[in-house]
Amino acid sequence: MNLGRVVGLVGCGTLAAAAYAQPSSFTDLGTHTTAETVSQNVHLLAPNDIQWFRIVLPDAAALDGYIDIFITPTTTPLPAADMSDQEIGVYDNVGNLVRSDDDSGPGLFSQLSFGQTAPARPATVITGQTTGLAFSGQGGPLAAGTYWIAVGRYNVTFSAAGWGVTSAYTGTQTDTVLNVRIQPAGSPIPPSGTGAATPATINQGEASLLTVTANPGANPPSTGLACTVNLSALGGSATQTMYDDGTNGDVSAGDNIFSYNFQSTLSTPGGTYSLAWSLSDAESRSASGNLSLRLVVPPQWDETTNGGADAGNLPASAQVPSGTDPFSVLAGFTESNTDVDMYRIRICDAGNFSASSSNPETAGDTQLFLFNDQGLGVTFNDDNPAGGLTSRITAQFIPGNGDYYLALARYNIDPVDEGGQLLWISAPFNVERAPDGPGAAGSVAAWTGTGGSSLAYRIEMTGACFSSTTTPCDPDYNQDGNVDQDDLAYLVNVIGGGENPTNRDPDFNQDGNADQDDYAALVNVVAGGDCP
């Protein structure tokens, strides 16, 4: 063996990688010479696995052409198996690291950009993730050739040479999507744009200025730019024209900022909307994207405004909201790092029940608990399984319709029984669970632990109604102060779908059905019989 020759190779930085073998297992993404976007599903075979992709790319210069490489989820909301934090690296065909990235995309998502610096391509938008960087050639120019892309779950180490990539991850997230957006140097460049809503969050009945800031295309330059936005989900046109002429909310004519002043109504459904926009030029090139607008339904019950004071933390001191069914939104405020707020609600559609603090108005680490009318634990969630530190409970453990107590606490404040035993153990955090602590069989008697600072919160519900202020078995069904034939007539009317001004549950016998059996049960109680 010629040791001098081996040492010489190792000592030469650009040639050192030739001493290493290319990745033996990889997905070939092919050769690309035209403008296109290549998307490929990624699945790790083990937690610390690195998936390799080989691709032949055209030249991308600083002034003309680009290569954008970025990660997106398999779907949204982010599935439990998806990688919430990935890393990517690009190697040349002799194993030298060109560039790597951890968190330049939305949230903890990864992206790289080579070539053209201006106009920048808009940042990727992923629902539930903070905004990442726009694509502006941060990685410099990229010469035409064969490249190797490595994808792994954080924490990944990229060696400078030899295709050396390792991951220290030990969890269960294995899936994501790799995207390579290709625009060869010298080829026609379509227009691009960035959408926005100002303000991005409005109440029902308020307005928001929707805009798309357009970057004209090149080779040749764009002429006749036009833009539309799809407002069908909000009750508007699917092809609503956006304006760059100083009208309809547009501030300045001819500045390539297309605008439309959207006016909501009190009947516009609340929610977070991803509104699709489309931009085109007279050269038959186009671009599309989405802008986000959140429409907030005012809470039907506010702890302070309607409740008058801090909600208690036990059934005896819980607030009892009132209003017109269904009960879909309540709001409150935790006053201290030990405060817990409890509300009595009625679950009126058990199969479709949910309660969630996962919304932009709740910016903290929460826990949601549900207890039955005796204070026994029913279900609990700390961290929403879909991601984040807010909480969501569902119908999974609900035995049926009836009155329940819903409580919100900051992490790590937990309920205990009379003996001070936890009703729920702390982990796992991102799973909804029935009581599983040493005090699981007991009623909530107190709370233990401390949480974060005070927090404004919003709880959004489905399948819930306002709790009756009377006991379910009260024979004075119409609440007129008398127990008589009128109570029976009132129940018949409610079972038939009539008005229910006293907010009584038509399921009088609590068997899960509103029917003739409820009438028979009320007749029995009116006559002095036992409660069902």
XYZ file of C-alpha atoms in Angstrom:
532
model
C 0.000 0.000 0.000
C 1.251 3.495 -0.878
C 0.687 5.293 2.451
C 1.881 8.577 1.035
C -0.878 8.514 -1.576
C -3.584 7.765 1.039
C -2.372 10.609 3.256
C -2.298 12.895 0.260
C -5.936 12.177 -0.530
C -7.081 12.809 3.032
C -5.148 16.044 3.142
C -6.900 17.429 0.076
C -10.271 18.840 1.172
C -12.118 18.680 -2.130
C -10.923 15.183 -2.908
C -11.265 13.666 0.536
C -14.830 12.545 -0.080
C -13.684 10.305 -2.917
C -12.341 7.947 -0.277
C -15.901 7.321 0.920
C -18.685 5.350 -0.726
C -21.854 7.080 -1.839
C -24.998 6.189 0.176
C -25.873 2.594 -0.645
C -29.613 3.034 -0.101
C -31.374 5.995 -1.662
C -34.372 7.138 -3.699
C -33.527 8.412 -7.179
C -35.536 11.567 -7.942
C -34.291 11.675 -11.538
C -32.878 14.337 -13.846
C -34.634 17.698 -14.131
C -34.060 20.407 -16.726
C -37.380 22.279 -16.750
C -39.373 24.309 -14.250
C -41.236 21.983 -11.885
C -41.702 20.966 -8.262
C -40.773 17.440 -7.202
C -42.460 16.079 -4.059
C -41.485 12.823 -2.364
C -42.876 11.146 0.775
C -40.224 10.398 3.387
C -40.452 7.536 5.902
C -37.734 6.764 8.433
C -37.134 3.041 8.911
C -35.891 3.637 12.474
C -35.892 6.686 14.797
C -32.253 7.541 13.947
C -32.578 6.621 10.255
C -31.378 8.998 7.527
C -33.195 8.867 4.201
C -31.163 9.776 1.099
C -32.374 11.175 -2.230
C -30.287 11.600 -5.396
C -31.303 14.243 -7.921
C -29.731 15.834 -11.019
C -30.366 19.586 -11.038
C -29.855 22.432 -13.544
C -27.781 25.541 -12.909
C -29.195 28.126 -10.486
C -27.447 31.530 -10.498
C -27.852 34.506 -8.178
C -29.652 36.559 -10.822
C -31.518 33.883 -12.739
C -32.949 30.497 -11.760
C -33.360 28.889 -8.363
C -33.514 25.601 -6.470
C -35.689 25.648 -3.318
C -35.692 22.547 -1.095
C -38.238 22.401 1.708
C -40.146 20.084 4.035
C -43.944 19.989 4.451
C -46.217 17.721 6.543
C -48.077 14.765 5.079
C -51.293 16.551 6.077
C -52.580 19.151 8.560
C -53.174 19.198 11.449
C -49.824 17.519 11.933
C -50.360 13.747 12.465
C -48.672 12.109 15.446
C -46.366 10.113 13.145
C -45.161 13.208 11.268
C -41.777 14.721 12.052
C -42.468 18.038 13.778
C -38.773 18.980 13.706
C -36.595 17.800 10.814
C -33.176 18.591 9.380
C -32.003 18.456 5.756
C -28.569 18.537 4.181
C -27.355 18.714 0.580
C -24.125 17.010 -0.565
C -22.406 17.202 -3.955
C -21.549 14.112 -5.981
C -18.193 13.601 -4.250
C -19.664 13.791 -0.752
C -18.901 17.381 0.261
C -21.567 19.132 2.334
C -23.028 22.040 0.363
C -25.419 23.319 3.042
C -27.710 22.043 5.809
C -30.668 23.501 7.694
C -32.701 22.898 10.817
C -35.441 25.511 11.391
C -35.520 28.079 8.539
C -39.027 27.026 7.447
C -42.338 27.428 9.287
C -42.083 26.466 12.970
C -39.366 23.811 13.267
C -39.554 22.819 9.602
C -36.462 22.881 7.381
C -35.714 24.537 4.056
C -32.823 25.549 1.782
C -32.720 28.005 -1.102
C -30.123 28.399 -3.866
C -29.757 30.812 -6.785
C -32.002 33.767 -7.463
C -32.072 36.289 -4.632
C -34.820 38.648 -5.888
C -37.680 38.609 -6.152
C -37.874 36.152 -3.277
C -40.294 33.263 -3.375
C -42.945 33.520 -0.613
C -42.439 31.653 2.642
C -44.186 28.308 2.927
C -47.409 28.453 4.958
C -48.204 25.491 7.220
C -51.327 25.666 9.368
C -50.461 25.854 13.057
C -46.795 26.775 12.468
C -45.076 30.149 12.856
C -43.891 31.857 9.666
C -40.516 30.856 8.235
C -38.145 32.635 5.874
C -38.933 33.581 2.289
C -36.842 31.751 -0.331
C -34.149 34.198 -1.488
C -31.114 32.131 -2.489
C -29.626 32.137 1.020
C -27.414 29.181 0.040
C -25.783 31.022 -2.875
C -25.606 29.850 -6.503
C -25.767 26.137 -7.285
C -23.953 24.676 -10.297
C -25.675 22.081 -12.465
C -24.909 18.533 -11.389
C -25.820 15.535 -9.255
C -26.721 16.177 -5.634
C -27.641 14.081 -2.605
C -30.286 15.225 -0.118
C -30.325 13.775 3.414
C -33.464 13.969 5.607
C -33.652 13.030 9.300
C -35.475 13.850 12.504
C -33.733 16.389 14.795
C -31.043 16.032 16.214
C -28.920 15.397 13.084
C -25.167 15.852 12.630
C -23.845 16.583 9.114
C -20.166 15.891 8.452
C -18.323 18.215 6.099
C -17.344 15.376 3.765
C -17.982 11.750 2.968
C -21.781 11.841 3.101
C -21.435 11.501 6.880
C -24.857 12.061 8.434
C -26.109 10.689 11.776
C -29.205 11.235 13.926
C -29.576 10.979 17.704
C -33.394 10.857 17.630
C -35.090 8.132 19.711
C -38.802 8.983 19.385
C -41.655 7.776 17.191
C -42.030 10.472 14.500
C -41.061 8.999 11.109
C -42.902 10.734 8.239
C -42.751 13.946 6.239
C -42.655 15.255 2.646
C -39.552 16.476 0.774
C -40.103 19.111 -1.931
C -37.642 20.402 -4.552
C -38.805 23.465 -6.505
C -36.773 23.899 -9.689
C -36.473 26.976 -11.905
C -33.572 26.571 -14.397
C -31.482 29.638 -15.259
C -32.769 31.397 -18.387
C -36.217 29.797 -18.349
C -39.421 31.813 -18.051
C -40.105 32.762 -14.409
C -43.787 32.917 -13.428
C -45.123 35.653 -11.169
C -45.256 34.998 -7.450
C -47.061 36.578 -4.551
C -47.526 36.794 -0.809
C -51.010 36.901 0.707
C -52.041 38.560 3.950
C -55.102 39.663 5.920
C -54.972 42.876 7.965
C -56.035 42.405 10.677
C -55.519 38.655 10.550
C -58.102 38.077 13.304
C -61.499 39.793 13.352
C -64.766 39.411 15.232
C -68.014 38.626 13.467
C -69.274 41.801 11.787
C -65.810 43.339 11.353
C -63.745 43.897 8.186
C -60.275 42.801 7.083
C -58.183 44.016 4.155
C -57.085 41.021 2.081
C -53.944 41.629 -0.011
C -51.644 39.773 -2.375
C -48.284 41.448 -2.944
C -47.267 40.371 -6.451
C -43.745 39.822 -7.826
C -43.987 40.085 -11.626
C -42.589 37.229 -13.694
C -39.500 37.429 -15.912
C -38.123 36.112 -19.215
C -40.191 37.946 -20.482
C -41.459 40.450 -17.869
C -45.088 40.093 -16.749
C -47.779 42.292 -18.244
C -51.473 42.441 -17.410
C -51.250 41.057 -13.879
C -54.608 40.062 -12.353
C -55.558 38.463 -9.038
C -58.581 36.728 -7.497
C -59.346 35.211 -4.084
C -61.763 32.396 -3.207
C -64.254 33.634 -0.575
C -66.847 30.871 -1.029
C -66.191 29.493 2.490
C -67.153 32.917 3.851
C -70.282 33.228 1.736
C -68.634 35.230 -1.065
C -67.510 34.608 -4.635
C -65.105 31.795 -5.473
C -63.394 34.187 -7.917
C -63.557 37.517 -6.094
C -61.529 40.118 -7.996
C -58.723 41.808 -6.078
C -57.878 45.380 -7.074
C -54.733 47.412 -7.737
C -56.515 50.595 -8.806
C -57.045 52.451 -5.538
C -60.593 51.104 -5.015
C -62.201 48.403 -2.840
C -59.699 49.004 -0.051
C -56.603 49.194 -2.279
C -54.292 51.888 -0.896
C -52.161 52.780 -3.930
C -52.947 52.116 -7.579
C -50.365 50.328 -9.715
C -47.997 49.171 -6.927
C -48.576 45.430 -7.552
C -50.413 45.064 -4.235
C -53.826 43.616 -5.060
C -56.495 44.259 -2.409
C -60.048 43.492 -1.397
C -61.834 44.805 1.693
C -63.752 41.835 3.119
C -66.705 42.674 5.363
C -67.970 39.862 7.582
C -71.464 39.684 9.051
C -72.798 38.527 12.409
C -73.863 35.294 10.705
C -70.496 34.519 9.090
C -69.323 31.227 10.662
C -66.367 31.525 12.985
C -63.117 29.683 12.383
C -59.700 29.958 10.806
C -59.955 30.155 7.022
C -57.242 29.422 4.485
C -58.306 31.525 1.508
C -56.870 30.496 -1.858
C -55.662 33.270 -4.149
C -54.634 33.076 -7.807
C -52.310 35.435 -9.692
C -51.877 35.449 -13.485
C -50.226 37.499 -16.232
C -50.891 38.059 -19.931
C -48.021 35.684 -20.747
C -50.196 32.749 -19.548
C -48.154 32.222 -16.392
C -49.708 31.939 -12.969
C -49.086 31.521 -9.266
C -51.295 30.586 -6.345
C -51.207 30.494 -2.598
C -53.266 30.924 0.522
C -53.808 33.674 3.057
C -55.133 33.063 6.552
C -58.039 34.883 8.180
C -59.435 34.005 11.606
C -63.027 34.961 12.321
C -63.784 34.896 16.043
C -67.232 34.207 17.433
C -67.661 36.234 20.653
C -67.882 33.983 23.731
C -71.398 33.169 24.912
C -70.108 33.234 28.471
C -67.219 35.216 29.913
C -65.997 34.337 33.396
C -65.799 37.993 34.478
C -68.311 39.800 32.229
C -71.100 37.261 32.710
C -69.977 35.395 35.794
C -69.083 38.524 37.733
C -66.051 37.047 39.473
C -63.471 34.273 39.410
C -64.966 30.839 38.692
C -64.477 28.412 41.566
C -62.304 25.313 41.326
C -64.727 22.706 42.762
C -68.280 21.666 41.857
C -69.768 23.577 44.803
C -68.216 26.857 43.628
C -68.218 26.331 39.858
C -69.829 28.928 37.650
C -73.077 27.841 35.962
C -73.205 29.603 32.584
C -76.607 30.379 31.083
C -77.685 31.281 27.592
C -79.197 29.953 24.393
C -78.140 26.501 23.244
C -75.892 25.219 21.824
C -73.076 26.285 24.143
C -70.030 26.589 21.888
C -67.635 29.203 23.332
C -66.647 30.359 26.806
C -63.776 32.605 27.866
C -61.969 33.281 31.109
C -58.774 34.250 32.864
C -56.587 32.390 35.344
C -55.705 34.983 37.965
C -52.676 33.277 39.523
C -50.305 30.335 39.215
C -52.661 28.187 41.326
C -56.003 29.298 39.861
C -58.345 26.680 38.370
C -61.631 27.643 36.706
C -64.553 25.195 36.731
C -67.880 25.474 34.857
C -71.032 23.387 34.939
C -72.166 22.472 31.434
C -74.656 20.050 29.960
C -73.491 17.584 27.342
C -76.482 17.304 25.032
C -74.870 15.394 22.140
C -72.448 13.010 23.820
C -71.286 11.350 20.606
C -70.107 14.662 19.165
C -68.791 16.328 22.314
C -65.442 18.115 22.298
C -63.832 20.933 24.252
C -60.606 22.594 23.152
C -58.311 25.405 24.254
C -56.298 24.984 21.019
C -56.912 28.379 19.446
C -54.900 31.576 18.883
C -56.625 33.310 21.805
C -55.119 30.839 24.290
C -51.363 31.387 24.382
C -50.170 29.140 27.189
C -49.776 25.597 28.494
C -53.228 24.401 29.568
C -54.946 21.274 30.918
C -58.634 20.402 30.453
C -60.557 18.158 32.873
C -64.114 16.840 32.779
C -65.951 15.543 35.869
C -69.444 14.101 36.175
C -72.159 15.708 38.306
C -70.773 13.945 41.384
C -67.258 15.282 40.838
C -65.847 11.960 39.609
C -63.232 12.222 36.878
C -64.339 11.410 33.320
C -61.585 12.516 30.953
C -58.488 14.709 30.802
C -55.934 16.035 28.335
C -52.778 18.073 28.843
C -51.239 18.533 25.376
C -53.431 18.257 22.283
C -52.516 15.039 20.396
C -52.505 17.138 17.211
C -49.624 19.207 18.616
C -48.924 22.154 20.889
C -49.291 22.775 24.622
C -52.996 23.593 24.645
C -55.615 20.907 25.274
C -58.505 19.018 23.688
C -60.954 16.458 25.099
C -63.465 14.473 23.066
C -66.403 12.063 23.330
C -64.022 9.131 23.809
C -64.837 8.548 27.501
C -68.239 10.300 27.792
C -70.872 7.805 29.047
C -73.861 9.850 27.861
C -75.740 13.129 27.996
C -76.101 15.002 31.272
C -74.553 17.635 33.498
C -70.761 17.724 33.855
C -68.088 20.011 35.276
C -65.465 21.334 32.845
C -62.265 22.703 34.395
C -59.267 24.511 32.910
C -55.935 24.653 34.751
C -52.424 25.662 33.832
C -49.834 22.881 33.661
C -48.922 21.463 36.269
C -51.997 21.925 38.500
C -53.815 18.623 39.094
C -56.945 17.399 40.932
C -56.708 15.198 44.020
C -59.234 13.271 46.113
C -59.964 13.739 49.819
C -56.835 11.764 50.662
C -54.644 13.970 48.496
C -54.205 11.292 45.828
C -53.972 12.294 42.158
C -57.007 11.443 39.999
C -54.712 11.365 36.956
C -50.993 10.700 36.717
C -49.006 13.303 34.799
C -47.890 11.387 31.703
C -48.267 10.708 28.874
C -48.933 14.363 28.119
C -50.307 14.251 24.571
C -52.931 11.533 25.129
C -56.533 11.963 26.280
C -57.085 9.688 29.287
C -59.736 8.463 31.711
C -58.699 8.713 35.389
C -55.573 6.590 35.919
C -54.039 7.909 39.144
C -54.091 6.403 42.655
C -57.203 8.500 43.382
C -58.994 7.561 40.151
C -62.084 6.238 41.953
C -62.539 9.374 44.053
C -64.176 12.769 43.534
C -62.201 15.966 43.087
C -61.656 17.515 46.531
C -58.764 19.905 45.933
C -55.967 20.816 43.519
C -52.219 20.485 43.905
C -49.233 22.057 42.169
C -48.504 25.397 40.546
C -48.635 26.507 36.938
C -47.552 29.399 34.805
C -48.543 33.023 35.182
C -52.068 34.343 34.619
C -53.599 33.405 31.277
C -56.514 34.577 29.150
C -58.154 31.517 27.596
C -60.933 30.511 25.239
C -62.635 27.101 25.235
C -64.475 26.044 22.089
C -67.004 23.216 22.381
C -69.218 20.951 20.294
C -72.070 18.791 21.569
C -72.532 21.026 24.620
C -75.487 22.991 25.966
C -76.075 25.215 28.964
C -76.707 23.385 32.204
C -80.150 23.572 33.753
C -80.131 25.384 37.090
C -82.573 22.792 38.388
C -82.042 19.155 39.260
C -82.764 16.785 36.347
C -85.552 15.097 38.334
C -87.428 18.279 39.325
C -91.116 17.567 38.511
C -91.784 21.313 38.036
C -90.593 20.846 34.490
C -91.781 24.215 33.153
C -90.487 26.075 36.244
C -93.774 27.941 36.873
C -93.812 27.057 40.568
C -96.478 24.365 40.235
C -96.312 20.603 39.675
C -99.246 19.815 37.399
C -100.485 18.869 33.929
C -98.689 21.875 32.421
C -95.316 20.237 33.206
C -96.323 17.154 31.209
C -97.465 19.310 28.294
C -94.175 21.240 28.398
C -92.150 18.005 28.146
C -94.247 16.727 25.235
C -93.604 20.024 23.446
C -89.830 19.878 24.070
C -89.577 16.241 22.950
C -91.390 17.276 19.774
C -88.796 19.956 19.045
C -90.721 22.922 20.423
C -89.360 25.931 22.270
C -87.544 25.335 25.573
C -87.202 28.694 27.371
C -86.315 27.074 30.725
C -83.541 25.049 29.040
C -84.728 21.672 30.387
C -83.258 18.388 29.209
C -85.917 16.414 27.246
C -84.167 13.187 28.321
C -85.944 13.269 31.695
C -85.079 9.677 32.608
C -81.446 10.099 31.440
C -81.424 6.942 29.310
C -79.875 8.686 26.305
C -83.156 9.061 24.380
C -85.883 11.715 24.333
C -89.083 9.708 23.873
C -92.311 8.353 25.386
C -90.356 6.819 28.279
C -89.401 10.304 29.474
C -93.086 11.292 29.538
C -93.911 8.172 31.568
C -91.089 8.925 34.005
C -92.325 12.494 34.551
C -95.913 11.282 35.062
C -94.600 8.973 37.770
C -92.615 11.729 39.531
C -95.507 14.243 39.310
C -97.671 11.599 40.989
C -95.134 11.316 43.831
C -93.090 8.398 42.542
C -89.319 7.978 42.718
C -86.883 9.714 40.395
C -85.748 7.545 37.463
